[in-house]
Amino acid sequence: MARCETCGNEYDKTFDVVMDGRRHSFDSFECAVHMLAPVCTHCGCRILGHGVEVDSVLYCCAHCAQEVGAEGVRDRAHSH
Ligand SMILES: [Zn+2]
Ligand SMILES: [Zn+2]
């Protein structure tokens, strides 16, 4: 029995996500996303896909990266 870090729900089927060496327990993917998914620097949405990283800044897609002037950015998921 573990407790979800996001909503505090005690649940017997929680799962753990290890990120940067820290273990987090959640009862659902929705809670894991809420706590751990990075946020697009441009539009503020949660990045659930590959995302695009430019100069260590994360964007949800190549379009957002280009909106802020990053050049030569391709969507990683579609480049191969
Ligand atoms: Zn939860
Ligand atoms: Zn975005």
Tab-separated table of C-alpha atoms and ligand atoms in Angstrom:
chain	number	residue	atom	x	y	z
A	1	MET	CA	0.000	0.000	0.000
A	2	ALA	CA	1.451	3.321	-1.028
A	3	ARG	CA	0.219	6.845	-1.245
A	4	CYS	CA	0.036	8.887	-4.435
A	5	GLU	CA	2.328	11.889	-4.215
A	6	THR	CA	0.025	14.127	-6.198
A	7	CYS	CA	-3.445	13.480	-4.803
A	8	GLY	CA	-2.633	11.615	-1.581
A	9	ASN	CA	-4.810	8.645	-2.516
A	10	GLU	CA	-3.834	5.375	-0.806
A	11	TYR	CA	-3.953	2.631	-3.382
A	12	ASP	CA	-2.640	-0.930	-3.627
A	13	LYS	CA	-1.620	-0.613	-7.281
A	14	THR	CA	0.557	2.445	-7.231
A	15	PHE	CA	3.603	2.538	-9.498
A	16	ASP	CA	6.943	4.232	-9.028
A	17	VAL	CA	8.712	6.617	-11.340
A	18	VAL	CA	12.392	7.331	-10.749
A	19	MET	CA	13.493	10.700	-12.027
A	20	ASP	CA	16.880	12.275	-11.309
A	21	GLY	CA	17.499	9.520	-8.762
A	22	ARG	CA	14.343	10.278	-6.787
A	23	ARG	CA	11.526	7.805	-6.504
A	24	HIS	CA	7.954	9.023	-6.803
A	25	SER	CA	4.803	6.959	-6.255
A	26	PHE	CA	1.556	7.562	-8.116
A	27	ASP	CA	-1.855	5.941	-8.409
A	28	SER	CA	-2.410	7.018	-12.003
A	29	PHE	CA	-0.610	8.374	-15.038
A	30	GLU	CA	-2.633	11.529	-14.751
A	31	CYS	CA	-1.108	12.179	-11.326
A	32	ALA	CA	2.397	11.287	-12.553
A	33	VAL	CA	2.056	13.683	-15.482
A	34	HIS	CA	0.765	16.413	-13.215
A	35	MET	CA	3.794	16.083	-10.944
A	36	LEU	CA	6.602	15.189	-13.352
A	37	ALA	CA	5.905	16.219	-16.933
A	38	PRO	CA	7.871	19.258	-18.039
A	39	VAL	CA	5.998	22.322	-19.258
A	40	CYS	CA	6.466	23.926	-22.675
A	41	THR	CA	8.334	27.202	-22.281
A	42	HIS	CA	6.275	28.791	-25.029
A	43	CYS	CA	2.662	27.681	-24.629
A	44	GLY	CA	2.725	26.258	-21.109
A	45	CYS	CA	1.175	22.888	-21.949
A	46	ARG	CA	2.458	19.642	-20.426
A	47	ILE	CA	4.996	17.888	-22.624
A	48	LEU	CA	3.845	14.291	-23.000
A	49	GLY	CA	5.602	13.401	-26.219
A	50	HIS	CA	9.228	13.662	-27.228
A	51	GLY	CA	9.267	17.412	-27.045
A	52	VAL	CA	12.019	19.593	-28.457
A	53	GLU	CA	15.021	20.791	-26.490
A	54	VAL	CA	16.902	23.906	-27.590
A	55	ASP	CA	19.774	25.186	-25.450
A	56	SER	CA	18.388	23.132	-22.523
A	57	VAL	CA	14.997	24.799	-22.826
A	58	LEU	CA	12.072	22.473	-23.466
A	59	TYR	CA	9.203	22.973	-25.896
A	60	CYS	CA	6.266	20.704	-26.667
A	61	CYS	CA	6.896	20.822	-30.421
A	62	ALA	CA	9.113	22.348	-33.100
A	63	HIS	CA	6.444	24.947	-33.814
A	64	CYS	CA	6.698	26.369	-30.295
A	65	ALA	CA	10.496	26.416	-30.466
A	66	GLN	CA	10.336	28.338	-33.728
A	67	GLU	CA	7.833	30.786	-32.284
A	68	VAL	CA	10.495	31.975	-29.864
A	69	GLY	CA	13.138	32.197	-32.548
A	70	ALA	CA	15.031	28.931	-32.271
A	71	GLU	CA	16.352	28.025	-35.682
A	72	GLY	CA	16.947	24.722	-37.390
A	73	VAL	CA	14.552	22.889	-35.103
A	74	ARG	CA	12.871	19.733	-36.285
A	75	ASP	CA	10.339	17.658	-34.491
A	76	ARG	CA	12.416	14.771	-33.178
A	77	ALA	CA	9.531	12.353	-33.423
A	78	HIS	CA	9.085	12.996	-37.135
A	79	SER	CA	12.694	13.342	-38.244
A	80	HIS	CA	13.350	9.657	-38.825
B	1	ZN	ZN	-3.052	10.405	-7.520
B	2	ZN	ZN	4.202	24.458	-26.733
